[in-house]
Amino acid sequence: MMSTTTGKIGFHFKGATYQTWYKLVGDLRTEVRPLIALHGGPGVSHSYVTPHTDLFASHGIPVILYDQIGIGESSHRKDAPKEFWTVDLFMDELENLLLHFGISGDFDLLGHSWGGMLASNFAAVRQPKGLKHLVIADSPASMALWEEGTASLVAQLPHDVQDVIKEHEEAGTTDDPAYEKAIQVFYKRHVCRLEAWPDELNASFAAMKDDPTVYHVMSVITCYHCGDPNNGVVFLDRNGPSEFTITGTLKTWSIIDILHTIKPPTLLINSVYDEAQDVCVLPFFNRIPRVKWVQFANSSHVPLFEERERYMQVVGDFLKLA
């Protein structure tokens, strides 16, 4: 029987105390090394990474999910200045979670999208001695390369769709229904290719809609209208002049120069139709000393849903390696 525990952890940062909400699936008292799964965004809640709890059923791996500060069930800071929202903040929060569970000496770490950026940054900068395996899923090594990759995908859209996108972005009329329809073509190709988007994925974007503070400040993913267009779930949260241009504080983020310092064995994941195109993933493969790259042929940005069974097999088998 799957054991599930939820709760909140006090997180002290710059003279204030915040609460980090978590969900633990499995038992940390066993000898099986736990996995912490980091969600994307920044500012998209944990709900959509819930499928990783499959790893407990299939491989016996305890899995810890949590909402990063500013989203979901964790503390919110709508009044915080943009300087508050830094990569260091989220690395400190992760370290606090590891200490709370007493697993700093032995754990695995997986990050999806922004979560992979955070995970790789944490591995390279903080050099955690207890990190045994790292999984970077659908993530860029730099935001400049992310923009280069998404620009190439837009260039492959039908010309009439490209024309509509360009026309309305230049005119500043991105609330026009024609523009919304054109953008949905991109989402269905490169965010999630399933006919109906999973409830967990929609729930995560709904949480972003409820409080887009972190996302608006740091601004990573392209889908400012993310949601399932088939269900009419389209969230109109905008930041920046273009759907495919990063304007937040992470615009200049890059980890390329320090990737060689990542020590644990690393699994690198992306997909053929992914927003995280090969151009932004390749530096991980070229520079991390011990790395394996697996690409999913029938997925876009969320192979954890699109090819769920194979994805979990690949990740679970990697984590079980000595």
GROMACS .gro file of C-alpha atoms in nm:
model
  322
    1MET     CA    1   0.000   0.000   0.000
    2MET     CA    2   0.133   0.343  -0.095
    3SER     CA    3   0.199   0.564   0.208
    4THR     CA    4   0.146   0.937   0.149
    5THR     CA    5   0.232   1.216   0.394
    6THR     CA    6   0.182   1.589   0.349
    7GLY     CA    7   0.291   1.878   0.566
    8LYS     CA    8   0.473   2.209   0.586
    9ILE     CA    9   0.833   2.291   0.671
   10GLY     CA   10   0.945   2.618   0.829
   11PHE     CA   11   1.192   2.796   0.603
   12HIS     CA   12   1.392   3.087   0.747
   13PHE     CA   13   1.519   3.334   0.491
   14LYS     CA   14   1.650   3.688   0.542
   15GLY     CA   15   1.486   3.738   0.880
   16ALA     CA   16   1.145   3.595   0.792
   17THR     CA   17   0.991   3.250   0.819
   18TYR     CA   18   0.802   3.091   0.531
   19GLN     CA   19   0.629   2.757   0.487
   20THR     CA   20   0.724   2.499   0.224
   21TRP     CA   21   0.443   2.251   0.153
   22TYR     CA   22   0.552   1.897   0.070
   23LYS     CA   23   0.417   1.554  -0.020
   24LEU     CA   24   0.612   1.238   0.061
   25VAL     CA   25   0.512   0.914  -0.112
   26GLY     CA   26   0.680   0.613   0.045
   27ASP     CA   27   0.879   0.557   0.364
   28LEU     CA   28   1.212   0.726   0.435
   29ARG     CA   29   1.292   0.465   0.700
   30THR     CA   30   1.371   0.207   0.433
   31GLU     CA   31   1.720   0.169   0.283
   32VAL     CA   32   1.603   0.292  -0.057
   33ARG     CA   33   1.746   0.630  -0.152
   34PRO     CA   34   1.473   0.897  -0.187
   35LEU     CA   35   1.413   1.118  -0.491
   36ILE     CA   36   1.325   1.487  -0.472
   37ALA     CA   37   1.136   1.607  -0.782
   38LEU     CA   38   1.154   1.980  -0.861
   39HIS     CA   39   0.871   2.139  -1.058
   40GLY     CA   40   0.908   2.395  -1.334
   41GLY     CA   41   0.800   2.753  -1.385
   42PRO     CA   42   0.930   2.919  -1.185
   43GLY     CA   43   0.588   2.961  -1.034
   44VAL     CA   44   0.411   2.650  -1.170
   45SER     CA   45   0.300   2.422  -0.886
   46HIS     CA   46   0.404   2.065  -0.808
   47SER     CA   47   0.084   1.902  -0.937
   48TYR     CA   48   0.211   1.817  -1.284
   49VAL     CA   49   0.522   1.634  -1.153
   50THR     CA   50   0.302   1.400  -0.946
   51PRO     CA   51   0.346   1.116  -1.201
   52HIS     CA   52   0.696   1.069  -1.058
   53THR     CA   53   0.530   0.896  -0.764
   54ASP     CA   54   0.492   0.604  -1.009
   55LEU     CA   55   0.856   0.535  -0.922
   56PHE     CA   56   0.756   0.422  -0.574
   57ALA     CA   57   0.515   0.165  -0.716
   58SER     CA   58   0.752   0.045  -0.990
   59HIS     CA   59   1.092   0.072  -0.823
   60GLY     CA   60   1.022   0.121  -0.453
   61ILE     CA   61   1.177   0.470  -0.458
   62PRO     CA   62   1.036   0.717  -0.199
   63VAL     CA   63   0.947   1.043  -0.377
   64ILE     CA   64   0.928   1.391  -0.227
   65LEU     CA   65   0.737   1.664  -0.412
   66TYR     CA   66   0.699   2.021  -0.290
   67ASP     CA   67   0.568   2.359  -0.391
   68GLN     CA   68   0.850   2.610  -0.412
   69ILE     CA   69   0.791   2.928  -0.217
   70GLY     CA   70   0.555   3.166  -0.398
   71ILE     CA   71   0.327   2.902  -0.549
   72GLY     CA   72   0.061   2.648  -0.460
   73GLU     CA   73   0.032   2.548  -0.094
   74SER     CA   74   0.360   2.713   0.013
   75SER     CA   75   0.398   3.070   0.139
   76HIS     CA   76   0.328   3.349  -0.109
   77ARG     CA   77   0.500   3.688  -0.130
   78LYS     CA   78   0.306   3.903  -0.374
   79ASP     CA   79   0.459   4.213  -0.216
   80ALA     CA   80   0.823   4.101  -0.246
   81PRO     CA   81   1.057   4.310  -0.464
   82LYS     CA   82   1.199   4.137  -0.769
   83GLU     CA   83   1.537   4.111  -0.594
   84PHE     CA   84   1.380   3.862  -0.350
   85TRP     CA   85   1.322   3.601  -0.622
   86THR     CA   86   1.666   3.455  -0.693
   87VAL     CA   87   1.812   3.115  -0.771
   88ASP     CA   88   1.985   3.131  -0.431
   89LEU     CA   89   1.646   3.159  -0.261
   90PHE     CA   90   1.528   2.836  -0.418
   91MET     CA   91   1.858   2.658  -0.351
   92ASP     CA   92   1.834   2.757   0.015
   93GLU     CA   93   1.477   2.626   0.027
   94LEU     CA   94   1.590   2.294  -0.121
   95GLU     CA   95   1.873   2.263   0.133
   96ASN     CA   96   1.624   2.334   0.412
   97LEU     CA   97   1.397   2.054   0.287
   98LEU     CA   98   1.689   1.809   0.277
   99LEU     CA   99   1.781   1.898   0.635
  100HIS     CA  100   1.421   1.864   0.752
  101PHE     CA  101   1.398   1.507   0.623
  102GLY     CA  102   1.751   1.419   0.734
  103ILE     CA  103   1.851   1.303   0.387
  104SER     CA  104   2.130   1.549   0.299
  105GLY     CA  105   2.380   1.263   0.308
  106ASP     CA  106   2.201   1.037   0.059
  107PHE     CA  107   1.946   1.151  -0.200
  108ASP     CA  108   1.870   1.174  -0.572
  109LEU     CA  109   1.746   1.489  -0.745
  110LEU     CA  110   1.526   1.534  -1.052
  111GLY     CA  111   1.423   1.865  -1.205
  112HIS     CA  112   1.186   1.934  -1.493
  113SER     CA  113   1.216   2.249  -1.707
  114TRP     CA  114   1.297   2.532  -1.460
  115GLY     CA  115   1.333   2.255  -1.202
  116GLY     CA  116   1.619   2.111  -1.408
  117MET     CA  117   1.785   2.451  -1.418
  118LEU     CA  118   1.755   2.472  -1.039
  119ALA     CA  119   1.878   2.114  -0.991
  120SER     CA  120   2.184   2.160  -1.213
  121ASN     CA  121   2.262   2.495  -1.052
  122PHE     CA  122   2.234   2.334  -0.707
  123ALA     CA  123   2.462   2.045  -0.806
  124ALA     CA  124   2.727   2.273  -0.957
  125VAL     CA  125   2.726   2.560  -0.706
  126ARG     CA  126   2.644   2.394  -0.374
  127GLN     CA  127   2.831   2.067  -0.446
  128PRO     CA  128   2.606   1.856  -0.219
  129LYS     CA  129   2.807   1.554  -0.101
  130GLY     CA  130   2.498   1.337  -0.057
  131LEU     CA  131   2.368   1.380  -0.413
  132LYS     CA  132   2.408   1.040  -0.578
  133HIS     CA  133   2.213   1.081  -0.905
  134LEU     CA  134   2.095   1.389  -1.098
  135VAL     CA  135   1.815   1.392  -1.358
  136ILE     CA  136   1.777   1.701  -1.580
  137ALA     CA  137   1.452   1.675  -1.776
  138ASP     CA  138   1.344   1.908  -2.059
  139SER     CA  139   1.566   2.192  -1.936
  140PRO     CA  140   1.802   2.445  -2.097
  141ALA     CA  141   2.165   2.504  -2.005
  142SER     CA  142   2.115   2.873  -2.085
  143MET     CA  143   1.817   3.094  -2.155
  144ALA     CA  144   1.979   3.239  -2.466
  145LEU     CA  145   1.991   2.887  -2.615
  146TRP     CA  146   1.631   2.826  -2.503
  147GLU     CA  147   1.520   3.131  -2.702
  148GLU     CA  148   1.723   3.014  -3.002
  149GLY     CA  149   1.551   2.676  -2.989
  150THR     CA  150   1.197   2.809  -2.955
  151ALA     CA  151   1.261   3.056  -3.240
  152SER     CA  152   1.348   2.763  -3.465
  153LEU     CA  153   1.022   2.590  -3.367
  154VAL     CA  154   0.814   2.900  -3.444
  155ALA     CA  155   0.984   2.914  -3.785
  156GLN     CA  156   0.850   2.564  -3.856
  157LEU     CA  157   0.487   2.657  -3.792
  158PRO     CA  158   0.258   2.700  -4.095
  159HIS     CA  159   0.326   3.035  -4.259
  160ASP     CA  160  -0.025   3.163  -4.196
  161VAL     CA  161   0.016   3.087  -3.823
  162GLN     CA  162   0.353   3.266  -3.817
  163ASP     CA  163   0.199   3.565  -3.991
  164VAL     CA  164  -0.082   3.590  -3.734
  165ILE     CA  165   0.165   3.568  -3.444
  166LYS     CA  166   0.394   3.832  -3.593
  167GLU     CA  167   0.109   4.066  -3.686
  168HIS     CA  168  -0.048   4.072  -3.340
  169GLU     CA  169   0.277   4.085  -3.146
  170GLU     CA  170   0.394   4.383  -3.351
  171ALA     CA  171   0.054   4.550  -3.305
  172GLY     CA  172   0.036   4.467  -2.935
  173THR     CA  173  -0.298   4.293  -2.986
  174THR     CA  174  -0.212   3.959  -2.826
  175ASP     CA  175  -0.558   3.943  -2.670
  176ASP     CA  176  -0.710   3.895  -3.016
  177PRO     CA  177  -0.885   3.554  -3.057
  178ALA     CA  178  -0.694   3.495  -3.381
  179TYR     CA  179  -0.367   3.529  -3.192
  180GLU     CA  180  -0.487   3.293  -2.917
  181LYS     CA  181  -0.575   3.034  -3.181
  182ALA     CA  182  -0.234   3.065  -3.347
  183ILE     CA  183  -0.049   3.026  -3.018
  184GLN     CA  184  -0.242   2.710  -2.938
  185VAL     CA  185  -0.091   2.551  -3.250
  186PHE     CA  186   0.251   2.592  -3.088
  187TYR     CA  187   0.134   2.454  -2.750
  188LYS     CA  188  -0.018   2.143  -2.902
  189ARG     CA  189   0.305   2.074  -3.090
  190HIS     CA  190   0.568   2.164  -2.831
  191VAL     CA  191   0.422   2.179  -2.478
  192CYS     CA  192   0.193   1.876  -2.463
  193ARG     CA  193   0.090   1.667  -2.763
  194LEU     CA  194  -0.185   1.471  -2.587
  195GLU     CA  195  -0.533   1.533  -2.724
  196ALA     CA  196  -0.663   1.621  -2.378
  197TRP     CA  197  -0.418   1.773  -2.131
  198PRO     CA  198  -0.390   1.585  -1.797
  199ASP     CA  199  -0.570   1.729  -1.496
  200GLU     CA  200  -0.242   1.759  -1.306
  201LEU     CA  201  -0.090   1.974  -1.580
  202ASN     CA  202  -0.391   2.204  -1.593
  203ALA     CA  203  -0.389   2.226  -1.211
  204SER     CA  204  -0.031   2.348  -1.211
  205PHE     CA  205  -0.106   2.625  -1.461
  206ALA     CA  206  -0.422   2.715  -1.270
  207ALA     CA  207  -0.203   2.770  -0.962
  208MET     CA  208   0.017   3.000  -1.169
  209LYS     CA  209  -0.292   3.192  -1.275
  210ASP     CA  210  -0.395   3.233  -0.911
  211ASP     CA  211  -0.059   3.389  -0.825
  212PRO     CA  212   0.174   3.462  -1.119
  213THR     CA  213   0.417   3.667  -0.905
  214VAL     CA  214   0.722   3.441  -0.936
  215TYR     CA  215   0.662   3.366  -1.301
  216HIS     CA  216   0.618   3.731  -1.391
  217VAL     CA  217   0.942   3.830  -1.217
  218MET     CA  218   1.163   3.545  -1.337
  219SER     CA  219   0.977   3.453  -1.659
  220VAL     CA  220   1.110   3.130  -1.803
  221ILE     CA  221   0.863   2.920  -2.001
  222THR     CA  222   0.702   3.048  -2.319
  223CYS     CA  223   0.341   2.952  -2.256
  224TYR     CA  224   0.188   3.268  -2.115
  225HIS     CA  225  -0.155   3.131  -2.214
  226CYS     CA  226  -0.084   2.777  -2.095
  227GLY     CA  227  -0.370   2.538  -2.049
  228ASP     CA  228  -0.565   2.282  -2.243
  229PRO     CA  229  -0.718   2.462  -2.543
  230ASN     CA  230  -0.957   2.170  -2.601
  231ASN     CA  231  -1.114   2.224  -2.261
  232GLY     CA  232  -1.119   2.599  -2.292
  233VAL     CA  233  -0.862   2.627  -2.013
  234VAL     CA  234  -0.648   2.912  -2.138
  235PHE     CA  235  -0.481   3.135  -1.882
  236LEU     CA  236  -0.415   3.490  -1.992
  237ASP     CA  237  -0.104   3.575  -1.789
  238ARG     CA  238   0.134   3.787  -1.992
  239ASN     CA  239   0.486   3.906  -1.933
  240GLY     CA  240   0.697   4.062  -2.204
  241PRO     CA  241   0.642   4.175  -2.561
  242SER     CA  242   0.653   3.829  -2.716
  243GLU     CA  243   0.528   3.480  -2.640
  244PHE     CA  244   0.874   3.350  -2.720
  245THR     CA  245   1.097   3.611  -2.559
  246ILE     CA  246   1.226   3.590  -2.201
  247THR     CA  247   1.205   3.925  -2.024
  248GLY     CA  248   1.240   3.833  -1.654
  249THR     CA  249   1.540   3.814  -1.422
  250LEU     CA  250   1.646   3.475  -1.563
  251LYS     CA  251   1.692   3.616  -1.913
  252THR     CA  252   2.073   3.603  -1.886
  253TRP     CA  253   2.091   3.284  -1.679
  254SER     CA  254   2.346   3.028  -1.794
  255ILE     CA  255   2.521   2.740  -1.623
  256ILE     CA  256   2.739   2.639  -1.916
  257ASP     CA  257   3.068   2.762  -1.769
  258ILE     CA  258   3.039   2.548  -1.453
  259LEU     CA  259   2.875   2.231  -1.586
  260HIS     CA  260   3.210   2.050  -1.567
  261THR     CA  261   3.191   2.072  -1.186
  262ILE     CA  262   2.880   1.852  -1.161
  263LYS     CA  263   3.005   1.529  -1.005
  264PRO     CA  264   2.720   1.274  -0.975
  265PRO     CA  265   2.607   1.054  -1.266
  266THR     CA  266   2.353   1.256  -1.464
  267LEU     CA  267   2.058   1.154  -1.679
  268LEU     CA  268   1.966   1.410  -1.943
  269ILE     CA  269   1.618   1.398  -2.098
  270ASN     CA  270   1.445   1.584  -2.377
  271SER     CA  271   1.206   1.503  -2.663
  272VAL     CA  272   1.200   1.545  -3.039
  273TYR     CA  273   0.919   1.802  -3.028
  274ASP     CA  274   1.032   1.962  -2.701
  275GLU     CA  275   1.047   2.334  -2.630
  276ALA     CA  276   1.383   2.236  -2.484
  277GLN     CA  277   1.541   2.171  -2.822
  278ASP     CA  278   1.876   1.995  -2.864
  279VAL     CA  279   2.060   2.325  -2.903
  280CYS     CA  280   1.987   2.421  -2.541
  281VAL     CA  281   2.042   2.070  -2.402
  282LEU     CA  282   2.369   1.988  -2.578
  283PRO     CA  283   2.598   2.181  -2.336
  284PHE     CA  284   2.486   1.949  -2.053
  285PHE     CA  285   2.592   1.648  -2.260
  286ASN     CA  286   2.922   1.801  -2.373
  287ARG     CA  287   3.037   1.930  -2.035
  288ILE     CA  288   2.903   1.713  -1.753
  289PRO     CA  289   3.168   1.444  -1.690
  290ARG     CA  290   2.934   1.147  -1.635
  291VAL     CA  291   2.616   1.191  -1.839
  292LYS     CA  292   2.366   0.984  -2.036
  293TRP     CA  293   2.119   1.145  -2.279
  294VAL     CA  294   1.783   0.986  -2.357
  295GLN     CA  295   1.549   1.146  -2.610
  296PHE     CA  296   1.180   1.059  -2.640
  297ALA     CA  297   1.061   1.024  -2.999
  298ASN     CA  298   0.688   1.084  -2.950
  299SER     CA  299   0.681   1.362  -2.691
  300SER     CA  300   0.719   1.735  -2.651
  301HIS     CA  301   0.783   1.911  -2.318
  302VAL     CA  302   0.616   1.659  -2.086
  303PRO     CA  303   0.725   1.303  -2.172
  304LEU     CA  304   0.633   1.214  -1.814
  305PHE     CA  305   0.273   1.224  -1.947
  306GLU     CA  306   0.319   1.167  -2.320
  307GLU     CA  307   0.531   0.852  -2.287
  308ARG     CA  308   0.473   0.787  -1.920
  309GLU     CA  309   0.555   0.416  -1.898
  310ARG     CA  310   0.886   0.440  -2.084
  311TYR     CA  311   0.980   0.763  -1.907
  312MET     CA  312   0.936   0.605  -1.564
  313GLN     CA  313   1.129   0.296  -1.671
  314VAL     CA  314   1.420   0.505  -1.796
  315VAL     CA  315   1.431   0.725  -1.485
  316GLY     CA  316   1.374   0.441  -1.238
  317ASP     CA  317   1.639   0.217  -1.389
  318PHE     CA  318   1.891   0.504  -1.387
  319LEU     CA  319   1.823   0.581  -1.021
  320LYS     CA  320   1.873   0.217  -0.928
  321LEU     CA  321   2.226   0.216  -1.067
  322ALA     CA  322   2.499   0.200  -0.801
   0.00000   0.00000   0.00000
